[in-house]
mmCIF file of C-alpha atoms in Angstrom:
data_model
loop_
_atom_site.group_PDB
_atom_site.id
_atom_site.type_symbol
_atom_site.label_atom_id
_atom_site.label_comp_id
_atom_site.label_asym_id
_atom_site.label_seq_id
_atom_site.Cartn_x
_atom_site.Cartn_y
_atom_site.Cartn_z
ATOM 1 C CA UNK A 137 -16.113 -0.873 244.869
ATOM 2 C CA UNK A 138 -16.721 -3.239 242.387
ATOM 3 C CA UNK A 139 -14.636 -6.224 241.456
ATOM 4 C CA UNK A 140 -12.436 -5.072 238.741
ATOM 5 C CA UNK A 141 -8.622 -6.259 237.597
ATOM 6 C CA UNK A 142 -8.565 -2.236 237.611
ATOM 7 C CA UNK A 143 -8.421 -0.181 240.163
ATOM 8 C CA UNK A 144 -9.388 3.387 239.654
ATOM 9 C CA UNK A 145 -8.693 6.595 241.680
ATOM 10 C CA UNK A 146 -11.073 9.786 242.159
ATOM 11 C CA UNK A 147 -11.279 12.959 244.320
ATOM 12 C CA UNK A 148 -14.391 11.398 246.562
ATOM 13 C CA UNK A 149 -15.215 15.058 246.547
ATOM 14 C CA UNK A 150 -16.189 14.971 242.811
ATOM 15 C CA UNK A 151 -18.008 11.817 243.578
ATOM 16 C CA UNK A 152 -20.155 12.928 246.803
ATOM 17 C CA UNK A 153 -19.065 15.715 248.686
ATOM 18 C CA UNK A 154 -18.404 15.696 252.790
ATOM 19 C CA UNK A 155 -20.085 18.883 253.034
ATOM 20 C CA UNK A 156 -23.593 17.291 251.746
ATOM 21 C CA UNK A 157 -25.575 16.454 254.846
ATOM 22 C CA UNK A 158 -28.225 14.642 254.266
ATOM 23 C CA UNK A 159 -29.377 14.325 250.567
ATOM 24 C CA UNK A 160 -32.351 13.288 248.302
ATOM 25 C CA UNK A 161 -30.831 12.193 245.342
ATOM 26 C CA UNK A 162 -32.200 11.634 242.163
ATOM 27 C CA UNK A 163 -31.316 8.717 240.099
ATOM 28 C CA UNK A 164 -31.512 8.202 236.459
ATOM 29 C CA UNK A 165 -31.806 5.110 234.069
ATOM 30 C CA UNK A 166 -27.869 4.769 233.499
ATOM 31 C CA UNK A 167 -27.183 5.475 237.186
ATOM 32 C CA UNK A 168 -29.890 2.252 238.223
ATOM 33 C CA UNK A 169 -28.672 -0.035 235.470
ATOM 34 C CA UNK A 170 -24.833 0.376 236.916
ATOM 35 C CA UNK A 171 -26.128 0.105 240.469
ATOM 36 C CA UNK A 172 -28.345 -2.999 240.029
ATOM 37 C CA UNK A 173 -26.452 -4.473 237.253
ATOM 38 C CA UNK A 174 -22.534 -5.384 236.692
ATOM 39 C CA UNK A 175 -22.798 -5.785 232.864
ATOM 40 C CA UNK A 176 -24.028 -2.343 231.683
ATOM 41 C CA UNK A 177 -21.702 -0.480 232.298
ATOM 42 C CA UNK A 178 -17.727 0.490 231.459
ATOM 43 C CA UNK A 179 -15.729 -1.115 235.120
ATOM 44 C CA UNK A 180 -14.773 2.832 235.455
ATOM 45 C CA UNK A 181 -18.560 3.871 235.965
ATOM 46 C CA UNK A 182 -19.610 0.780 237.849
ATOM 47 C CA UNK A 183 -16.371 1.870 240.652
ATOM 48 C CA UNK A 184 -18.025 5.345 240.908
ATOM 49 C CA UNK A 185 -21.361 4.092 241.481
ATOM 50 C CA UNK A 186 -20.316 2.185 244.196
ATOM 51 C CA UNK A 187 -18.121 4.926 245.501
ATOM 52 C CA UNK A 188 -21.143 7.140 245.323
ATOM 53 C CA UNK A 189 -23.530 4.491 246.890
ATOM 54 C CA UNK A 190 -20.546 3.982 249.512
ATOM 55 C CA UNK A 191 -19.649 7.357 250.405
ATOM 56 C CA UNK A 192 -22.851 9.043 250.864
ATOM 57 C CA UNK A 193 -24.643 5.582 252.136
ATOM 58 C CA UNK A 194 -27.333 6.782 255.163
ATOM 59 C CA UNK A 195 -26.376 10.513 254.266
ATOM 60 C CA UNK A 196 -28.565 10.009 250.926
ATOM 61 C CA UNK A 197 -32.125 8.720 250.443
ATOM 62 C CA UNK A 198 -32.432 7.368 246.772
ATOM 63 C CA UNK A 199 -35.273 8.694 244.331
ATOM 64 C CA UNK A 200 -36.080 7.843 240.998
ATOM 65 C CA UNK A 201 -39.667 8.010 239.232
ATOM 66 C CA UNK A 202 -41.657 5.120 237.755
ATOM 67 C CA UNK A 203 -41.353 6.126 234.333
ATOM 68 C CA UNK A 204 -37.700 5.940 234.978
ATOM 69 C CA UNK A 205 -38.336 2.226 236.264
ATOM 70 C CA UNK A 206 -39.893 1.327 233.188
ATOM 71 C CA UNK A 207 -37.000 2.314 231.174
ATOM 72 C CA UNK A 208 -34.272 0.344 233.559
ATOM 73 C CA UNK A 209 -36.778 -3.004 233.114
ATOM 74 C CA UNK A 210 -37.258 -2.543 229.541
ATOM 75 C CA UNK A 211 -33.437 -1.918 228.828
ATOM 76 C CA UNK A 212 -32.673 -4.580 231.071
ATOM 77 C CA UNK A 213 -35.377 -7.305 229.563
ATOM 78 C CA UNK A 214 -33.754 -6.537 225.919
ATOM 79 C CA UNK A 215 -30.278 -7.284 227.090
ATOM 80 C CA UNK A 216 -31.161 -10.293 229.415
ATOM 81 C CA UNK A 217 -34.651 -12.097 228.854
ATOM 82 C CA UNK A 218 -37.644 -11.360 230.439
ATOM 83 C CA UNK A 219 -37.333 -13.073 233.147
ATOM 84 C CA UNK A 220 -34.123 -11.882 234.580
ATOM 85 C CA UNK A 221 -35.804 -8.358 234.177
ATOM 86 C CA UNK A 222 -38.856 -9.494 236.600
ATOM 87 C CA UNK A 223 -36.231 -10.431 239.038
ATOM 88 C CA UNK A 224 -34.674 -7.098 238.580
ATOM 89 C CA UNK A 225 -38.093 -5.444 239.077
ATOM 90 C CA UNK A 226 -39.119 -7.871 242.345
ATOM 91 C CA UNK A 227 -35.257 -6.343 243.313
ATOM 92 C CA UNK A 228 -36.715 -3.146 242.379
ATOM 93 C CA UNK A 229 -39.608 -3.453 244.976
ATOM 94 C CA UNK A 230 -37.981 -4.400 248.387
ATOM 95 C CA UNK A 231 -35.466 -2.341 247.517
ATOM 96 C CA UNK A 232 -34.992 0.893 249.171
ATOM 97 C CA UNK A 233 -35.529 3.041 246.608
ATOM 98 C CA UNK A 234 -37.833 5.504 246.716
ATOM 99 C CA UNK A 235 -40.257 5.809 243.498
ATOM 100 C CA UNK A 236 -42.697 7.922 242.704
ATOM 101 C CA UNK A 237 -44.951 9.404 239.869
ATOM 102 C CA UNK A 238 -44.892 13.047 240.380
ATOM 103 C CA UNK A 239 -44.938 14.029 243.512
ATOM 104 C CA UNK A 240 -46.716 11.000 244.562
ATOM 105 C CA UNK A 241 -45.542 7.443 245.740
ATOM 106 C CA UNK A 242 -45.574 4.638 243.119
ATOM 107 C CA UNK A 243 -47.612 2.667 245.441
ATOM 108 C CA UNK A 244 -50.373 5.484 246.258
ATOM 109 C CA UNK A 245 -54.021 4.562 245.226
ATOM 110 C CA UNK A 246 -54.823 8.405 244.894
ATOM 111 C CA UNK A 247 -52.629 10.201 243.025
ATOM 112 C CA UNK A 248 -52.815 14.483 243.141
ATOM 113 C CA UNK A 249 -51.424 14.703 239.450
ATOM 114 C CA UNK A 250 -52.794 11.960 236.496
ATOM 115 C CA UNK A 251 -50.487 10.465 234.606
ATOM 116 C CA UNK A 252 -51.704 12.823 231.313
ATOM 117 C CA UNK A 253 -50.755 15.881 233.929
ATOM 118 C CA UNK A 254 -47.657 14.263 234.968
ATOM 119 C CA UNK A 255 -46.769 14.299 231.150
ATOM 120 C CA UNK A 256 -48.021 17.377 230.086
ATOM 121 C CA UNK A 257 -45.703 19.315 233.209
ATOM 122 C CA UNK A 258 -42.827 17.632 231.708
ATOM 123 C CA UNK A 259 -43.892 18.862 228.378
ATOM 124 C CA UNK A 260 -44.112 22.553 229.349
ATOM 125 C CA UNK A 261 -40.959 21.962 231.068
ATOM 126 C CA UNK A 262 -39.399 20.942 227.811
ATOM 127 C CA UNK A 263 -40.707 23.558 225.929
ATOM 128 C CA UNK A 264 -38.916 25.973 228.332
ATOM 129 C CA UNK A 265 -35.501 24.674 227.718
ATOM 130 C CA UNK A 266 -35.954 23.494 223.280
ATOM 131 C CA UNK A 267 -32.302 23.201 223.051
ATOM 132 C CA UNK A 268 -31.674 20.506 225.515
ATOM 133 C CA UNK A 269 -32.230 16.533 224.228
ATOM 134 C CA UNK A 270 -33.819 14.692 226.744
ATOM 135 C CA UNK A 271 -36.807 12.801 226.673
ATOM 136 C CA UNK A 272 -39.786 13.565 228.436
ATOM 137 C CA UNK A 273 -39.477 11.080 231.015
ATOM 138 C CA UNK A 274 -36.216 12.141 231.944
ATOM 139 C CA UNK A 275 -37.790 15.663 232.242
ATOM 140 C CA UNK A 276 -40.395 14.271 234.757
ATOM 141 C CA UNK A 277 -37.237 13.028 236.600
ATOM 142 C CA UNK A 278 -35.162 16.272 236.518
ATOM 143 C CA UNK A 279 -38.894 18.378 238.037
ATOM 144 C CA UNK A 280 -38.906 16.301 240.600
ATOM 145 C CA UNK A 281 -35.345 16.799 241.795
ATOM 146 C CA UNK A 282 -35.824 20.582 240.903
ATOM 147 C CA UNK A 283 -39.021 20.806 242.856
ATOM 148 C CA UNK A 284 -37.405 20.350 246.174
ATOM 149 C CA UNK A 285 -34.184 21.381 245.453
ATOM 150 C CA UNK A 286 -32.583 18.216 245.922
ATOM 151 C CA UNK A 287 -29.487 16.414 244.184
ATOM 152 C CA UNK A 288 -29.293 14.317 240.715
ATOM 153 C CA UNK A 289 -26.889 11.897 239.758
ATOM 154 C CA UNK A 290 -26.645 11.155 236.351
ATOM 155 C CA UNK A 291 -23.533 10.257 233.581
ATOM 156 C CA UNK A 292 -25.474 11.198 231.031
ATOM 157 C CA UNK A 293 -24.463 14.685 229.607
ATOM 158 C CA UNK A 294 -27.957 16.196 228.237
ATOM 159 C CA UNK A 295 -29.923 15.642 231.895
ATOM 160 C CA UNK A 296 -26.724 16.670 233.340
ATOM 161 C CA UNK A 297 -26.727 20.221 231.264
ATOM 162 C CA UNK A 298 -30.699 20.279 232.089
ATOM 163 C CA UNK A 299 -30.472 19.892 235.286
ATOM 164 C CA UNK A 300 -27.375 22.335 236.374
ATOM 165 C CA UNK A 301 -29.351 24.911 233.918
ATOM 166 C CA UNK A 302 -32.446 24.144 236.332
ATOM 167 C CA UNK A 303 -30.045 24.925 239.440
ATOM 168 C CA UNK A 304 -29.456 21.491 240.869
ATOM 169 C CA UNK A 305 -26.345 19.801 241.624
ATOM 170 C CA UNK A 306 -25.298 16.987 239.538
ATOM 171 C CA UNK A 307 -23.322 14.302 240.530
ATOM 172 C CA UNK A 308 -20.408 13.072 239.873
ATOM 173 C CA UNK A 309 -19.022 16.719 240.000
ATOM 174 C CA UNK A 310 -17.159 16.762 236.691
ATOM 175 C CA UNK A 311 -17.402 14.500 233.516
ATOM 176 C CA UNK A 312 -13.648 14.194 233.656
ATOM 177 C CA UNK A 313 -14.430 11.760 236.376
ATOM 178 C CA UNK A 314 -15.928 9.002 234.462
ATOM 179 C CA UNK A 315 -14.518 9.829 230.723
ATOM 180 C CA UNK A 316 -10.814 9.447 232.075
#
């Protein structure tokens, strides 16, 4: 948990549930800044990240797409400098987090989708669903999880409506979780 004056109590159930074996999990922007960061974030959030990250530890392998990285460096160069966002990138890298671009790894030299394909997916994919705000690379993040069926983790209530109305299970469980 993090290192708070606070100390906060949740259902670990609403969190990550025991009945999850093992898990791809998708991450969002909000959910990497918390998890690589300690000054994005409200102390209750940052306590269920690392509840989350705690909880479902090797049950869970850790997804997010490079679009998605962009976004964390960016938001974390205009807060910090640039080079405390290079760390965070270098961080990024030996991490274990797996990121891709489409269905492909971030590192592969041959992708099977181009970036403009990548894009116009997540376009179509927005046009299906008009009355949900998210932005288009958050869309690329939500087909990925949808495309194998896997998990998302999010706090941020548009991708969390998208991606329940896609099917997938969104984590934490309830919003009461993290607005109480």
């Amino acid at each position: 948990m993090a290192d708070t004056d606070r100390e906060f109590s949740f259902n670990d159930s609403l969190v990550f549930p025991d009945d999850i074996g093992t898990a791809i999990v998708f991450l969002d922007k909000e959910a990497l800044l918390v998890r690589l960061t300690t000054d994005y974030c409200s102390e209750r959030r940052q306590a269920i990240v690392d509840r989350f990250f705690e909880i479902s530890g090797d049950r869970a392998y850790y997804i997010t797409d490079a679009y998605v990285v962009a976004e964390v460096i960016s938001a974390f160069r205009s807060k910090r400098g640039a080079h405390e966002a290079l760390d965070l990138y270098e961080d990024i890298k030996d991490s274990d987090l797996v990121v891709q671009h489409g269905s492909d790894s971030w590192e592969s030299n041959n992708l099977t989708a181009s970036p403009r394909a990548v894009l116009d997916a997540a376009a179509e994919f927005l046009a299906q669903y008009p009355r949900h705000d998210v932005s288009i690379q958050e869309a690329i993040l939500i087909l990925q999880a949808k495309r194998g069926d896997d998990y998302l983790f999010s706090f941020d209530g548009p991708i969390r409506k998208l991606g329940r109305a896609c099917g997938l299970s969104v984590y934490p469980v309830t919003e009461e979780i993290y607005l109480g």
